[in-house]
PDB file of C-alpha atoms in Angstrom:
ATOM      1  CA  ASP A  27      13.471   9.970  19.115  1.00  0.00           C
ATOM      2  CA  VAL A  28       9.270  10.307  18.816  1.00  0.00           C
ATOM      3  CA  LYS A  29       7.631   6.851  18.752  1.00  0.00           C
ATOM      4  CA  VAL A  30       4.075   7.073  17.127  1.00  0.00           C
ATOM      5  CA  THR A  31       2.234   3.903  16.879  1.00  0.00           C
ATOM      6  CA  GLN A  32      -1.506   2.829  15.407  1.00  0.00           C
ATOM      7  CA  SER A  33      -2.952  -0.452  16.003  1.00  0.00           C
ATOM      8  CA  SER A  34      -3.434  -1.488  12.724  1.00  0.00           C
ATOM      9  CA  ARG A  35      -1.436  -1.033   9.687  1.00  0.00           C
ATOM     10  CA  TYR A  36      -4.764  -2.840   7.710  1.00  0.00           C
ATOM     11  CA  LEU A  37      -7.820  -3.104   8.467  1.00  0.00           C
ATOM     12  CA  VAL A  38     -10.878  -4.583   6.492  1.00  0.00           C
ATOM     13  CA  LYS A  39     -14.969  -3.346   8.297  1.00  0.00           C
ATOM     14  CA  ARG A  40     -18.010  -3.920   6.500  1.00  0.00           C
ATOM     15  CA  THR A  41     -20.391  -1.214   6.132  1.00  0.00           C
ATOM     16  CA  GLY A  42     -22.188   0.519   9.340  1.00  0.00           C
ATOM     17  CA  GLU A  43     -19.973  -1.302  11.777  1.00  0.00           C
ATOM     18  CA  LYS A  44     -18.028   0.832  14.589  1.00  0.00           C
ATOM     19  CA  VAL A  45     -14.310   1.319  13.793  1.00  0.00           C
ATOM     20  CA  PHE A  46     -11.935   2.327  15.930  1.00  0.00           C
ATOM     21  CA  LEU A  47      -8.175   3.234  15.286  1.00  0.00           C
ATOM     22  CA  GLU A  48      -6.121   3.452  18.118  1.00  0.00           C
ATOM     23  CA  CYS A  49      -2.624   5.769  18.402  1.00  0.00           C
ATOM     24  CA  VAL A  50       0.063   5.532  20.998  1.00  0.00           C
ATOM     25  CA  GLN A  51       2.794   8.630  21.339  1.00  0.00           C
ATOM     26  CA  ASP A  52       5.834   8.242  23.650  1.00  0.00           C
ATOM     27  CA  MET A  53       7.219  11.546  23.922  1.00  0.00           C
ATOM     28  CA  ASP A  54       5.047  13.594  26.323  1.00  0.00           C
ATOM     29  CA  HIS A  55       3.165  15.070  23.641  1.00  0.00           C
ATOM     30  CA  GLU A  56       0.247  17.618  23.954  1.00  0.00           C
ATOM     31  CA  ASN A  57      -1.335  17.674  21.390  1.00  0.00           C
ATOM     32  CA  MET A  58      -2.421  15.048  18.490  1.00  0.00           C
ATOM     33  CA  PHE A  59      -3.959  14.841  15.356  1.00  0.00           C
ATOM     34  CA  TRP A  60      -5.998  12.434  12.798  1.00  0.00           C
ATOM     35  CA  TYR A  61      -5.876  13.214   9.629  1.00  0.00           C
ATOM     36  CA  ARG A  62      -7.230  11.302   6.338  1.00  0.00           C
ATOM     37  CA  GLN A  63      -4.857  10.315   3.563  1.00  0.00           C
ATOM     38  CA  ASP A  64      -6.786  10.555  -0.444  1.00  0.00           C
ATOM     39  CA  PRO A  65      -4.974  10.350  -3.892  1.00  0.00           C
ATOM     40  CA  GLY A  66      -5.116  13.599  -5.056  1.00  0.00           C
ATOM     41  CA  LEU A  67      -6.103  15.399  -1.495  1.00  0.00           C
ATOM     42  CA  GLY A  68      -3.360  15.432  -0.075  1.00  0.00           C
ATOM     43  CA  LEU A  69      -3.542  14.644   4.392  1.00  0.00           C
ATOM     44  CA  ARG A  70      -7.256  17.063   5.507  1.00  0.00           C
ATOM     45  CA  LEU A  71      -7.783  16.966   9.282  1.00  0.00           C
ATOM     46  CA  ILE A  72     -10.316  14.792  10.839  1.00  0.00           C
ATOM     47  CA  TYR A  73     -10.109  16.271  14.631  1.00  0.00           C
ATOM     48  CA  PHE A  74      -7.597  17.133  16.698  1.00  0.00           C
ATOM     49  CA  SER A  75      -7.031  16.944  20.387  1.00  0.00           C
ATOM     50  CA  TYR A  76      -4.580  19.517  22.456  1.00  0.00           C
ATOM     51  CA  ASP A  77      -5.271  18.058  25.958  1.00  0.00           C
ATOM     52  CA  VAL A  78      -6.642  14.995  27.597  1.00  0.00           C
ATOM     53  CA  LYS A  79     -10.431  14.983  27.237  1.00  0.00           C
ATOM     54  CA  MET A  80     -10.730  18.051  24.470  1.00  0.00           C
ATOM     55  CA  LYS A  81     -10.905  17.970  21.043  1.00  0.00           C
ATOM     56  CA  GLU A  82     -11.336  20.209  17.961  1.00  0.00           C
ATOM     57  CA  LYS A  83     -13.189  19.480  14.852  1.00  0.00           C
ATOM     58  CA  GLY A  84     -10.746  19.938  11.613  1.00  0.00           C
ATOM     59  CA  ASP A  85     -11.958  20.529   8.426  1.00  0.00           C
ATOM     60  CA  ILE A  86     -13.610  17.296   7.521  1.00  0.00           C
ATOM     61  CA  PRO A  87     -15.629  15.975  10.946  1.00  0.00           C
ATOM     62  CA  GLU A  88     -18.315  14.317   9.808  1.00  0.00           C
ATOM     63  CA  GLY A  89     -19.181  10.575  10.404  1.00  0.00           C
ATOM     64  CA  TYR A  90     -16.161  10.615  12.558  1.00  0.00           C
ATOM     65  CA  SER A  91     -15.592  11.275  16.239  1.00  0.00           C
ATOM     66  CA  VAL A  92     -12.526  11.023  18.946  1.00  0.00           C
ATOM     67  CA  SER A  93     -11.572  10.443  22.727  1.00  0.00           C
ATOM     68  CA  ARG A  94      -8.518  11.168  24.737  1.00  0.00           C
ATOM     69  CA  GLU A  95      -9.352   9.484  27.873  1.00  0.00           C
ATOM     70  CA  LYS A  96      -4.944   9.753  28.140  1.00  0.00           C
ATOM     71  CA  LYS A  97      -2.166  11.840  27.541  1.00  0.00           C
ATOM     72  CA  GLU A  98      -0.380   8.996  25.273  1.00  0.00           C
ATOM     73  CA  ARG A  99      -3.553   7.853  23.180  1.00  0.00           C
ATOM     74  CA  PHE A 100      -6.072   9.072  20.966  1.00  0.00           C
ATOM     75  CA  SER A 101      -9.065   7.403  19.598  1.00  0.00           C
ATOM     76  CA  LEU A 102     -10.539   7.826  16.303  1.00  0.00           C
ATOM     77  CA  ILE A 103     -13.796   6.398  16.098  1.00  0.00           C
ATOM     78  CA  LEU A 104     -16.342   5.737  12.723  1.00  0.00           C
ATOM     79  CA  GLU A 105     -19.515   5.493  14.497  1.00  0.00           C
ATOM     80  CA  SER A 106     -21.050   3.665  11.273  1.00  0.00           C
ATOM     81  CA  ALA A 107     -18.756   3.222   8.813  1.00  0.00           C
ATOM     82  CA  SER A 108     -19.269   3.608   5.408  1.00  0.00           C
ATOM     83  CA  THR A 109     -17.697   3.082   1.572  1.00  0.00           C
ATOM     84  CA  ASN A 110     -16.656   6.473   1.288  1.00  0.00           C
ATOM     85  CA  GLN A 111     -14.739   6.312   4.160  1.00  0.00           C
ATOM     86  CA  THR A 112     -11.935   3.645   2.897  1.00  0.00           C
ATOM     87  CA  SER A 113      -9.024   5.406   2.949  1.00  0.00           C
ATOM     88  CA  MET A 114      -5.171   5.809   4.879  1.00  0.00           C
ATOM     89  CA  TYR A 115      -5.729   7.352   8.125  1.00  0.00           C
ATOM     90  CA  LEU A 116      -2.255   9.263   9.802  1.00  0.00           C
ATOM     91  CA  CYS A 117      -2.125   9.548  13.543  1.00  0.00           C
ATOM     92  CA  ALA A 118      -0.169  12.575  14.556  1.00  0.00           C
ATOM     93  CA  SER A 119       1.623  14.874  17.440  1.00  0.00           C
ATOM     94  CA  THR A 120       3.616  17.282  18.352  1.00  0.00           C
ATOM     95  CA  LEU A 121       4.571  19.292  21.092  1.00  0.00           C
ATOM     96  CA  LEU A 122       3.793  22.930  20.448  1.00  0.00           C
ATOM     97  CA  LEU A 123       0.328  23.683  18.878  1.00  0.00           C
ATOM     98  CA  SER A 124       1.927  26.390  16.668  1.00  0.00           C
ATOM     99  CA  THR A 125       5.440  25.643  15.661  1.00  0.00           C
ATOM    100  CA  ASP A 126       6.328  22.520  15.910  1.00  0.00           C
ATOM    101  CA  THR A 127       7.009  19.825  13.700  1.00  0.00           C
ATOM    102  CA  GLN A 128       4.621  16.927  13.707  1.00  0.00           C
ATOM    103  CA  TYR A 129       5.789  13.600  13.943  1.00  0.00           C
ATOM    104  CA  PHE A 130       3.408  10.835  12.165  1.00  0.00           C
ATOM    105  CA  GLY A 131       2.883   7.649  12.565  1.00  0.00           C
ATOM    106  CA  PRO A 132       2.781   4.688  10.891  1.00  0.00           C
ATOM    107  CA  GLY A 133      -1.102   5.325   8.930  1.00  0.00           C
ATOM    108  CA  THR A 134      -4.221   2.833   8.653  1.00  0.00           C
ATOM    109  CA  ARG A 135      -4.981   1.873   5.311  1.00  0.00           C
ATOM    110  CA  LEU A 136      -9.007   0.809   6.058  1.00  0.00           C
ATOM    111  CA  THR A 137     -11.248  -0.189   3.454  1.00  0.00           C
ATOM    112  CA  VAL A 138     -14.887  -0.621   3.955  1.00  0.00           C
ATOM    113  CA  LEU A 139     -16.703  -3.165   2.510  1.00  0.00           C
TER     114      LEU A 139
ATOM    115  CA  ALA B  30      -8.738  30.679   3.293  1.00  0.00           C
ATOM    116  CA  GLN B  31      -4.966  29.805   3.707  1.00  0.00           C
ATOM    117  CA  THR B  32      -4.009  27.118   0.683  1.00  0.00           C
ATOM    118  CA  VAL B  33      -1.310  24.712  -0.913  1.00  0.00           C
ATOM    119  CA  THR B  34      -0.649  23.774  -4.380  1.00  0.00           C
ATOM    120  CA  GLN B  35       2.037  21.368  -5.738  1.00  0.00           C
ATOM    121  CA  SER B  36       1.433  21.800  -9.384  1.00  0.00           C
ATOM    122  CA  GLN B  37       3.564  18.855  -9.823  1.00  0.00           C
ATOM    123  CA  PRO B  38       1.820  14.964  -9.132  1.00  0.00           C
ATOM    124  CA  GLU B  39       4.865  13.265 -10.258  1.00  0.00           C
ATOM    125  CA  MET B  40       8.331  13.601 -10.609  1.00  0.00           C
ATOM    126  CA  SER B  41      11.342  11.480 -11.935  1.00  0.00           C
ATOM    127  CA  VAL B  42      15.188  12.095 -11.730  1.00  0.00           C
ATOM    128  CA  GLN B  43      18.228  10.001 -12.581  1.00  0.00           C
ATOM    129  CA  GLU B  44      20.022   8.735  -9.628  1.00  0.00           C
ATOM    130  CA  ALA B  45      23.024  11.470  -8.148  1.00  0.00           C
ATOM    131  CA  GLU B  46      21.071  14.328 -10.692  1.00  0.00           C
ATOM    132  CA  THR B  47      19.241  17.221  -9.207  1.00  0.00           C
ATOM    133  CA  VAL B  48      15.914  17.575  -8.769  1.00  0.00           C
ATOM    134  CA  THR B  49      13.268  20.964  -7.440  1.00  0.00           C
ATOM    135  CA  LEU B  50       9.597  19.985  -6.502  1.00  0.00           C
ATOM    136  CA  SER B  51       7.280  22.982  -6.511  1.00  0.00           C
ATOM    137  CA  CYS B  52       5.429  24.524  -3.848  1.00  0.00           C
ATOM    138  CA  THR B  53       3.115  27.872  -3.840  1.00  0.00           C
ATOM    139  CA  TYR B  54       1.363  28.567  -1.059  1.00  0.00           C
ATOM    140  CA  ASP B  55      -1.444  31.403  -0.375  1.00  0.00           C
ATOM    141  CA  THR B  56      -1.914  33.341   3.287  1.00  0.00           C
ATOM    142  CA  SER B  57      -2.560  36.785   4.710  1.00  0.00           C
ATOM    143  CA  GLU B  58      -0.091  36.372   7.621  1.00  0.00           C
ATOM    144  CA  ASN B  59       3.404  37.487   7.978  1.00  0.00           C
ATOM    145  CA  ASN B  60       4.492  34.656  10.681  1.00  0.00           C
ATOM    146  CA  TYR B  61       4.401  30.968   9.592  1.00  0.00           C
ATOM    147  CA  TYR B  62       5.939  27.731   9.290  1.00  0.00           C
ATOM    148  CA  LEU B  63       6.751  25.914   6.436  1.00  0.00           C
ATOM    149  CA  PHE B  64       7.972  22.102   5.667  1.00  0.00           C
ATOM    150  CA  TRP B  65       8.629  19.247   3.569  1.00  0.00           C
ATOM    151  CA  TYR B  66       7.365  15.876   4.097  1.00  0.00           C
ATOM    152  CA  LYS B  67       8.469  12.729   2.939  1.00  0.00           C
ATOM    153  CA  GLN B  68       6.246   9.640   2.426  1.00  0.00           C
ATOM    154  CA  PRO B  69       8.505   6.759   1.098  1.00  0.00           C
ATOM    155  CA  PRO B  70       6.311   4.052  -0.381  1.00  0.00           C
ATOM    156  CA  SER B  71       4.809   2.071   2.807  1.00  0.00           C
ATOM    157  CA  ARG B  72       6.396   3.461   5.180  1.00  0.00           C
ATOM    158  CA  GLN B  73       6.420   6.601   7.783  1.00  0.00           C
ATOM    159  CA  MET B  74       5.652  10.531   6.925  1.00  0.00           C
ATOM    160  CA  ILE B  75       9.422  11.229   8.406  1.00  0.00           C
ATOM    161  CA  LEU B  76      10.210  15.313   8.507  1.00  0.00           C
ATOM    162  CA  VAL B  77      12.645  16.514   5.593  1.00  0.00           C
ATOM    163  CA  ILE B  78      13.148  20.168   6.075  1.00  0.00           C
ATOM    164  CA  ARG B  79      11.111  23.172   7.679  1.00  0.00           C
ATOM    165  CA  GLN B  80      11.425  27.180   7.319  1.00  0.00           C
ATOM    166  CA  GLU B  81      10.313  29.970   9.467  1.00  0.00           C
ATOM    167  CA  ALA B  82       8.789  32.810   7.860  1.00  0.00           C
ATOM    168  CA  TYR B  83      10.945  35.413   9.812  1.00  0.00           C
ATOM    169  CA  LYS B  84      14.264  34.220   8.594  1.00  0.00           C
ATOM    170  CA  GLN B  85      15.371  35.487   5.378  1.00  0.00           C
ATOM    171  CA  GLN B  86      18.302  32.228   5.036  1.00  0.00           C
ATOM    172  CA  ASN B  87      17.014  29.535   3.255  1.00  0.00           C
ATOM    173  CA  ALA B  88      17.108  26.402   5.278  1.00  0.00           C
ATOM    174  CA  THR B  89      19.222  23.167   4.414  1.00  0.00           C
ATOM    175  CA  GLU B  90      19.819  19.870   5.505  1.00  0.00           C
ATOM    176  CA  ASN B  91      22.364  17.381   3.894  1.00  0.00           C
ATOM    177  CA  ARG B  92      21.547  17.378   0.290  1.00  0.00           C
ATOM    178  CA  PHE B  93      18.399  18.772   0.439  1.00  0.00           C
ATOM    179  CA  SER B  94      17.921  22.743   0.330  1.00  0.00           C
ATOM    180  CA  VAL B  95      14.779  25.273  -0.058  1.00  0.00           C
ATOM    181  CA  ASN B  96      14.583  28.331  -2.341  1.00  0.00           C
ATOM    182  CA  PHE B  97      12.269  30.492   0.183  1.00  0.00           C
ATOM    183  CA  GLN B  98      10.305  33.426  -1.994  1.00  0.00           C
ATOM    184  CA  LYS B  99       8.577  34.981   0.888  1.00  0.00           C
ATOM    185  CA  ALA B 100       6.550  37.517  -1.599  1.00  0.00           C
ATOM    186  CA  ALA B 101       6.133  35.385  -4.048  1.00  0.00           C
ATOM    187  CA  LYS B 102       4.623  32.877  -2.109  1.00  0.00           C
ATOM    188  CA  SER B 103       6.449  30.305  -3.117  1.00  0.00           C
ATOM    189  CA  PHE B 104       8.750  27.241  -1.443  1.00  0.00           C
ATOM    190  CA  SER B 105      10.607  24.960  -3.787  1.00  0.00           C
ATOM    191  CA  LEU B 106      12.435  22.099  -2.568  1.00  0.00           C
ATOM    192  CA  LYS B 107      15.593  20.944  -3.749  1.00  0.00           C
ATOM    193  CA  ILE B 108      17.253  17.295  -3.940  1.00  0.00           C
ATOM    194  CA  SER B 109      21.027  17.621  -4.994  1.00  0.00           C
ATOM    195  CA  ASP B 110      23.110  13.781  -5.448  1.00  0.00           C
ATOM    196  CA  SER B 111      19.376  12.396  -5.623  1.00  0.00           C
ATOM    197  CA  GLN B 112      19.535   9.077  -4.246  1.00  0.00           C
ATOM    198  CA  LEU B 113      17.178   5.716  -4.815  1.00  0.00           C
ATOM    199  CA  GLY B 114      16.438   5.989  -1.759  1.00  0.00           C
ATOM    200  CA  ASP B 115      14.455   9.425  -2.252  1.00  0.00           C
ATOM    201  CA  THR B 116      11.872   8.335  -3.691  1.00  0.00           C
ATOM    202  CA  ALA B 117       8.789   8.849  -1.991  1.00  0.00           C
ATOM    203  CA  MET B 118       6.110  11.601  -2.030  1.00  0.00           C
ATOM    204  CA  TYR B 119       6.940  14.809  -0.846  1.00  0.00           C
ATOM    205  CA  PHE B 120       4.142  16.747   0.687  1.00  0.00           C
ATOM    206  CA  CYS B 121       4.695  20.531   1.378  1.00  0.00           C
ATOM    207  CA  ALA B 122       2.649  22.167   4.261  1.00  0.00           C
ATOM    208  CA  PHE B 123       2.053  25.286   5.933  1.00  0.00           C
ATOM    209  CA  MET B 124       1.477  25.643   9.773  1.00  0.00           C
ATOM    210  CA  ASN B 125      -1.720  27.550  10.541  1.00  0.00           C
ATOM    211  CA  PRO B 126      -1.930  27.977  14.026  1.00  0.00           C
ATOM    212  CA  GLY B 127      -3.069  24.438  15.178  1.00  0.00           C
ATOM    213  CA  LYS B 128      -3.228  22.906  12.723  1.00  0.00           C
ATOM    214  CA  LEU B 129      -1.199  21.708   9.148  1.00  0.00           C
ATOM    215  CA  ILE B 130      -2.378  22.598   5.644  1.00  0.00           C
ATOM    216  CA  PHE B 131      -1.252  20.122   3.522  1.00  0.00           C
ATOM    217  CA  GLY B 132      -0.219  19.891  -0.720  1.00  0.00           C
ATOM    218  CA  THR B 133      -1.750  17.416  -2.986  1.00  0.00           C
ATOM    219  CA  GLY B 134       2.336  15.700  -2.775  1.00  0.00           C
ATOM    220  CA  THR B 135       4.477  14.676  -5.701  1.00  0.00           C
ATOM    221  CA  LEU B 136       5.620  11.389  -6.215  1.00  0.00           C
ATOM    222  CA  LEU B 137       8.713  11.298  -7.339  1.00  0.00           C
ATOM    223  CA  ALA B 138      10.744   8.465  -8.686  1.00  0.00           C
ATOM    224  CA  VAL B 139      14.309   8.200  -8.740  1.00  0.00           C
ATOM    225  CA  GLN B 140      15.800   6.133 -11.650  1.00  0.00           C
ATOM    226  CA  PRO B 141      18.576   3.919 -11.603  1.00  0.00           C
TER     227      PRO B 141
END
């Protein structure tokens, strides 16, 4: 079974802090994703990565950056957290970008005060 | 732009009954993939079922089946013999090569 883990289930940060959200997958998947989930908006893609050190912007990249130094690990970085970044963040991975099922982590609920 | 619409924000069904969740999408592509994902309360999002657009036969996974109408761009999910464990948020998603486009979700409550 594919396992996708995220470093924290719940996180509380203050406005202006730098925030790191970590995601690790154990199935040697090439592709990894970061989504943001908000009520009434579904899931929206922030960034994805198709290889180590490679990244592509999704639909809402503003205020975020990512890092992929190792194949199994994909980090989401909030350079200066703001209250409008309070949300649920989901990481996912997949083997084939065009056709495959994406496997999700448990999510990190981030609150920015 | 490709979009996915779930017009039912919330639904309720009695245990053991059948319920259908609606999903429509908009695309000019001919070959694509469609998914239903389930997110139980405070638990991980998991795949329920997937459909390849080039297949005419509707996908089925145990109590879950889809009604895929390609011309109408409709992809509904039918849950038969509903169980309490089916209580969850259900997301319909369309695979645009490179990313999934999600609907806004339907919160399904199965009542005992």
